[in-house]
Tab-separated table of C-alpha atoms in Angstrom:
chain	number	residue	atom	x	y	z
A	115	MET	CA	21.841	-8.913	23.114
A	116	ASP	CA	25.023	-10.713	22.064
A	117	HIS	CA	25.588	-8.767	18.850
A	118	ALA	CA	28.205	-11.104	17.403
A	119	ALA	CA	26.131	-14.228	18.053
A	120	VAL	CA	22.938	-12.739	16.615
A	121	LEU	CA	24.744	-11.432	13.528
A	122	ALA	CA	26.326	-14.837	12.945
A	123	ARG	CA	22.921	-16.510	13.221
A	124	TYR	CA	21.415	-13.942	10.867
A	125	ASP	CA	24.177	-14.538	8.307
A	126	LEU	CA	23.622	-18.289	8.467
A	127	GLU	CA	19.827	-18.292	8.293
A	128	MET	CA	19.053	-15.309	6.087
A	129	ARG	CA	22.085	-15.208	3.798
A	130	ARG	CA	24.110	-18.420	3.591
A	131	ASN	CA	20.955	-20.556	3.797
A	132	ALA	CA	18.745	-18.000	2.047
A	133	ARG	CA	15.428	-19.010	0.539
A	134	PRO	CA	13.929	-17.455	-2.609
A	135	ASP	CA	11.945	-14.299	-1.885
A	136	THR	CA	9.680	-14.666	-4.915
A	137	PRO	CA	7.755	-17.641	-6.312
A	138	GLY	CA	9.697	-18.970	-9.278
A	139	ALA	CA	13.059	-17.665	-8.048
A	140	ARG	CA	15.883	-19.995	-7.050
A	141	ILE	CA	18.915	-19.868	-4.771
A	142	GLU	CA	22.252	-21.001	-6.196
A	143	ARG	CA	25.616	-21.578	-4.540
A	144	ALA	CA	28.759	-20.976	-6.576
A	145	GLY	CA	31.893	-21.439	-4.510
A	146	ALA	CA	31.904	-18.775	-1.795
A	147	VAL	CA	28.909	-16.925	-3.274
A	148	VAL	CA	25.171	-17.390	-2.684
A	149	ARG	CA	22.928	-15.718	-5.252
A	150	GLN	CA	19.258	-15.465	-6.134
A	151	VAL	CA	18.185	-15.880	-9.740
A	152	ALA	CA	14.701	-14.713	-10.632
A	153	GLY	CA	12.632	-13.169	-13.403
A	154	GLU	CA	13.743	-10.002	-15.107
A	155	ARG	CA	11.367	-7.851	-13.027
A	156	ASP	CA	12.227	-9.582	-9.736
A	157	TRP	CA	15.282	-9.244	-7.492
A	158	ASN	CA	18.440	-10.849	-8.846
A	159	GLY	CA	21.674	-10.661	-6.947
A	160	VAL	CA	24.307	-11.854	-4.510
A	161	VAL	CA	22.876	-12.526	-1.064
A	162	TRP	CA	26.079	-13.623	0.677
A	163	SER	CA	29.762	-14.034	-0.080
A	164	GLY	CA	32.670	-15.379	1.899
A	165	LEU	CA	35.576	-14.055	-0.117
A	166	ASP	CA	39.208	-13.296	0.586
A	167	ALA	CA	41.557	-10.866	-1.130
A	168	ALA	CA	43.048	-13.570	-3.337
A	169	GLY	CA	39.760	-14.710	-4.856
A	170	ALA	CA	37.485	-11.671	-4.705
A	171	ASP	CA	38.154	-10.181	-8.137
A	172	ARG	CA	37.722	-13.538	-9.839
A	173	ALA	CA	34.422	-14.158	-8.037
A	174	ILE	CA	33.153	-10.697	-8.992
A	175	ALA	CA	34.027	-11.297	-12.648
A	176	GLU	CA	32.281	-14.680	-12.565
A	177	GLU	CA	29.067	-13.181	-11.181
A	178	ILE	CA	29.092	-10.419	-13.805
A	179	ALA	CA	29.535	-13.003	-16.570
A	180	TYR	CA	26.853	-15.251	-15.107
A	181	PHE	CA	24.147	-12.602	-14.890
A	182	ARG	CA	25.171	-11.044	-18.194
A	183	ASP	CA	24.637	-14.428	-19.888
A	184	LEU	CA	21.175	-14.548	-18.314
A	185	GLY	CA	20.409	-11.034	-19.547
A	186	ARG	CA	19.876	-9.741	-16.020
A	187	ASP	CA	20.925	-6.623	-14.186
A	188	PHE	CA	21.740	-7.588	-10.616
A	189	GLU	CA	22.629	-6.358	-7.143
A	190	TRP	CA	25.468	-7.349	-4.859
A	191	LYS	CA	24.104	-6.738	-1.364
A	192	LEU	CA	27.222	-5.948	0.648
A	193	HIS	CA	27.160	-6.008	4.434
A	194	GLY	CA	29.667	-3.980	6.385
A	195	HIS	CA	31.329	-7.036	7.938
A	196	ASP	CA	31.777	-8.913	4.636
A	197	GLY	CA	35.315	-9.553	3.509
A	198	PRO	CA	37.670	-8.605	2.152
A	199	ALA	CA	37.638	-5.134	3.710
A	200	ASP	CA	37.928	-3.443	0.305
A	201	LEU	CA	35.170	-5.482	-1.382
A	202	GLY	CA	33.103	-2.362	-2.052
A	203	GLU	CA	36.026	-0.701	-3.809
A	204	ARG	CA	36.555	-3.833	-5.876
A	205	LEU	CA	32.898	-3.830	-6.919
A	206	ILE	CA	33.112	-0.186	-7.997
A	207	ALA	CA	36.258	-0.949	-10.010
A	208	ALA	CA	34.389	-3.789	-11.746
A	209	GLY	CA	31.583	-1.479	-12.901
A	210	PHE	CA	29.070	-1.542	-10.064
A	211	SER	CA	27.452	1.610	-8.674
A	212	ALA	CA	26.777	1.997	-4.948
A	213	GLU	CA	23.366	2.990	-3.653
A	214	GLU	CA	22.737	4.622	-0.266
A	215	SER	CA	23.867	2.578	2.724
A	216	GLU	CA	21.412	1.568	5.433
A	217	THR	CA	21.811	0.077	8.901
A	218	LEU	CA	20.938	-3.539	9.622
A	219	MET	CA	18.973	-3.403	12.863
A	220	ILE	CA	17.798	-6.464	14.752
A	221	GLY	CA	15.642	-6.730	17.847
A	222	GLU	CA	14.677	-9.621	20.073
A	223	ILE	CA	10.902	-9.467	20.059
A	224	ALA	CA	10.536	-10.200	23.786
A	225	ASP	CA	12.627	-7.122	24.603
A	226	LEU	CA	10.939	-4.604	22.302
A	227	THR	CA	8.650	-1.721	23.254
A	228	LEU	CA	5.546	-2.237	21.131
A	229	GLU	CA	3.151	0.705	20.932
A	230	GLU	CA	0.237	0.436	18.534
A	231	ARG	CA	-1.407	3.774	19.301
A	232	LEU	CA	-3.050	5.318	16.267
A	233	PRO	CA	-4.290	8.872	15.666
A	234	ASP	CA	-8.039	9.354	15.887
A	235	GLY	CA	-9.787	8.255	12.719
A	236	VAL	CA	-6.917	6.028	11.526
A	237	ARG	CA	-7.097	2.248	11.309
A	238	LEU	CA	-4.735	-0.492	10.131
A	239	VAL	CA	-5.998	-2.809	7.412
A	240	ARG	CA	-4.272	-5.885	6.047
A	241	ALA	CA	-3.953	-6.006	2.266
A	242	ALA	CA	-5.484	-9.349	1.348
A	243	ASP	CA	-6.377	-8.717	-2.301
A	244	ALA	CA	-5.421	-6.634	-5.327
A	245	ALA	CA	-7.317	-3.575	-4.089
A	246	GLY	CA	-5.473	-3.643	-0.772
A	247	VAL	CA	-2.142	-4.109	-2.519
A	248	ASP	CA	-2.912	-1.083	-4.681
A	249	GLN	CA	-3.333	1.010	-1.534
A	250	VAL	CA	0.019	-0.187	-0.174
A	251	VAL	CA	1.694	0.625	-3.480
A	252	ALA	CA	0.049	4.053	-3.636
A	253	VAL	CA	1.672	4.986	-0.309
A	254	HIS	CA	5.017	3.534	-1.418
A	255	GLU	CA	5.027	5.661	-4.561
A	256	ARG	CA	4.132	8.845	-2.658
A	257	VAL	CA	6.710	8.280	0.078
A	258	PHE	CA	9.661	7.007	-1.928
A	259	GLY	CA	8.959	8.630	-5.297
A	260	THR	CA	9.561	5.402	-7.208
A	261	ASP	CA	7.448	3.277	-9.513
A	262	GLY	CA	5.635	0.616	-7.497
A	263	THR	CA	4.977	-1.871	-10.299
A	264	ALA	CA	7.614	-4.343	-9.115
A	265	LEU	CA	6.354	-4.114	-5.519
A	266	ARG	CA	2.783	-4.720	-6.667
A	267	ASP	CA	3.834	-7.785	-8.675
A	268	HIS	CA	5.892	-9.071	-5.734
A	269	LEU	CA	3.062	-8.725	-3.216
A	270	LEU	CA	0.430	-10.258	-5.481
A	271	ALA	CA	2.704	-13.217	-6.259
A	272	ARG	CA	3.452	-13.803	-2.583
A	273	LEU	CA	-0.215	-13.537	-1.580
A	274	THR	CA	-1.174	-16.031	-4.272
A	275	ASP	CA	1.717	-18.501	-4.263
A	276	GLY	CA	3.246	-18.004	-0.828
A	277	PRO	CA	0.369	-17.509	1.621
A	278	GLY	CA	1.593	-16.951	5.140
A	279	THR	CA	4.973	-15.608	4.023
A	280	VAL	CA	4.029	-11.945	3.646
A	281	LEU	CA	1.777	-9.474	5.429
A	282	ALA	CA	1.123	-6.085	3.849
A	283	VAL	CA	-0.566	-3.436	6.002
A	284	VAL	CA	-1.946	-0.017	5.154
A	285	ALA	CA	-3.019	2.752	7.531
A	286	LEU	CA	-6.227	4.430	6.374
A	287	ALA	CA	-7.351	7.883	7.473
A	288	GLY	CA	-10.963	7.523	6.476
A	289	ASP	CA	-10.519	6.031	3.010
A	290	GLU	CA	-7.128	7.651	2.321
A	291	PRO	CA	-4.028	5.439	2.557
A	292	VAL	CA	-1.458	7.402	4.571
A	293	ALA	CA	1.127	4.795	5.654
A	294	SER	CA	2.036	1.252	4.716
A	295	ALA	CA	4.548	-1.495	5.365
A	296	ARG	CA	5.073	-5.214	4.932
A	297	LEU	CA	6.315	-8.164	6.959
A	298	GLU	CA	8.159	-11.047	5.287
A	299	LEU	CA	8.385	-14.423	7.005
A	300	VAL	CA	10.525	-17.479	6.397
A	301	PRO	CA	8.510	-20.546	7.483
A	302	GLY	CA	10.200	-21.966	10.566
A	303	GLY	CA	12.737	-19.113	10.600
A	304	ASP	CA	13.974	-17.097	13.538
A	305	PHE	CA	14.096	-13.704	11.767
A	306	ALA	CA	11.144	-11.776	10.351
A	307	GLY	CA	11.822	-8.900	7.958
A	308	LEU	CA	10.187	-5.502	8.399
A	309	TRP	CA	10.211	-3.857	4.970
A	310	GLY	CA	8.948	-0.789	3.176
A	311	GLY	CA	7.619	1.172	6.142
A	312	GLY	CA	6.667	4.673	5.079
A	313	THR	CA	4.275	7.498	5.954
A	314	VAL	CA	3.168	10.298	3.651
A	315	ALA	CA	4.680	13.644	4.602
A	316	GLU	CA	1.609	15.297	6.123
A	317	TRP	CA	1.022	12.378	8.519
A	318	ARG	CA	4.564	11.981	9.872
A	319	GLY	CA	5.285	12.488	13.557
A	320	ARG	CA	1.974	10.983	14.702
A	321	GLY	CA	3.141	7.488	15.610
A	322	LEU	CA	2.113	5.626	12.467
A	323	TYR	CA	5.567	4.180	11.815
A	324	ARG	CA	5.795	2.908	15.404
A	325	ALA	CA	2.323	1.424	15.170
A	326	LEU	CA	3.202	-0.414	11.963
A	327	VAL	CA	6.359	-1.818	13.578
A	328	ALA	CA	4.374	-2.987	16.601
A	329	HIS	CA	1.617	-4.552	14.535
A	330	ARG	CA	3.980	-6.495	12.303
A	331	THR	CA	6.166	-7.562	15.215
A	332	ARG	CA	3.195	-9.056	17.034
A	333	VAL	CA	2.315	-11.018	13.903
A	334	ALA	CA	5.921	-12.226	13.665
A	335	ALA	CA	5.807	-13.373	17.295
A	336	ALA	CA	2.581	-15.260	16.634
A	337	HIS	CA	4.419	-17.124	13.850
A	338	GLY	CA	7.142	-18.197	16.269
A	339	CYS	CA	9.833	-15.714	15.240
A	340	ARG	CA	12.302	-14.609	17.891
A	341	HIS	CA	13.792	-11.588	16.097
A	342	VAL	CA	12.764	-8.857	13.685
A	343	GLN	CA	15.248	-7.263	11.315
A	344	VAL	CA	15.178	-3.990	9.383
A	345	ASP	CA	17.413	-2.327	6.800
A	346	ALA	CA	16.952	1.085	8.391
A	347	SER	CA	17.342	4.497	6.805
A	348	ALA	CA	18.856	7.384	8.729
A	349	MET	CA	15.307	8.654	9.343
A	350	SER	CA	13.936	5.440	10.823
A	351	ARG	CA	17.003	4.346	12.812
A	352	PRO	CA	16.384	6.625	15.850
A	353	VAL	CA	12.773	5.434	16.116
A	354	LEU	CA	13.817	1.798	15.947
A	355	GLU	CA	16.532	2.314	18.568
A	356	ARG	CA	13.929	3.759	20.940
A	357	LEU	CA	11.799	0.662	20.377
A	358	GLY	CA	14.728	-1.560	21.352
A	359	LEU	CA	16.344	-2.677	18.091
A	360	HIS	CA	20.155	-2.791	17.842
A	361	ALA	CA	22.393	-1.595	15.012
A	362	LEU	CA	24.605	-4.547	14.029
A	363	THR	CA	26.152	-3.652	10.674
A	364	THR	CA	25.490	-1.736	7.457
A	365	THR	CA	24.000	-2.849	4.148
A	366	THR	CA	24.873	-1.266	0.822
A	367	PRO	CA	23.368	-2.269	-2.539
A	368	TYR	CA	25.904	-2.339	-5.366
A	369	LEU	CA	24.104	-2.390	-8.730
A	370	TYR	CA	25.421	-3.779	-11.990
A	371	LYS	CA	23.619	-2.840	-15.192
A	372	ARG	CA	24.424	-4.417	-18.532
C-alpha cells in the first residue's frame, strides 16, 4: 500500500468532502475548516482543517464562537498529520480537553485476511429493527461502560432515513448478545467505516472481533468499496494488523463544552 497516496485520498473523500453522518445534519465549509452541524444529541464538530500557524488561533476562536452561538458542545477531530504541528496544544489552550488517541488504520479489501469463524452456538444477526438495535446497544453499554442512547438514536435514524448506509451486526450466543459492531457506507465512496466493534469480557479471545471485521468487510466489498478504515484502540490494533490493515496516522478527539 502507498500510505501517503491512500491517506491523501482518505482526507479528500472522508474529510474535505465529508457527507453528513446523520439525517438532518449538514456539512459546512468556513475558510480552511470543514464542520458538521447536527442536532444537540448528534455529533457536532470539525471534520477537517487545513490551517497554518498564522491563522490557527483565529480559526479555533471562530469555531468556538460559532458552536457556542448554536448552543452546541462540539468536537475537533484532530489527525496526527494535521497542521500546524502544535494544533493540539493550541486547542488545549483555547479550552478543549483531549480524549484518548486512537490509530487510523486502513486496509485494501482485496489484500485482507478475512476469517469468519464463529464459536459453536454463536451466530451473527443483522439488526434490521428496533429490537435488533437494542441488542447492539446492550453490548455497547456492557463493553464500553457508556450510555448507548445516542447510538440507539443514530442507528434507528440511519435505518429509517438512510437505508443502505449502515449495517449493524450482533453476535448471539443462544439469545444472549455477546458482541456487536457496525459498518457505515458512503454511497459511491471508496472507504467503508468499521465502527463500534466490541465483545463482552467473558467472550473475548474466541475470534468474534475478527469475524465481525470479516463480515462487515465482505458487505463493504459487495457495495463496491475498495478500502475499510478503523479508528483503532490499542487493544484492537494488533488484531487488525494481523488481518492486513495498515496504521497511517492517529486520531484524537478534542472536546469543547460550553
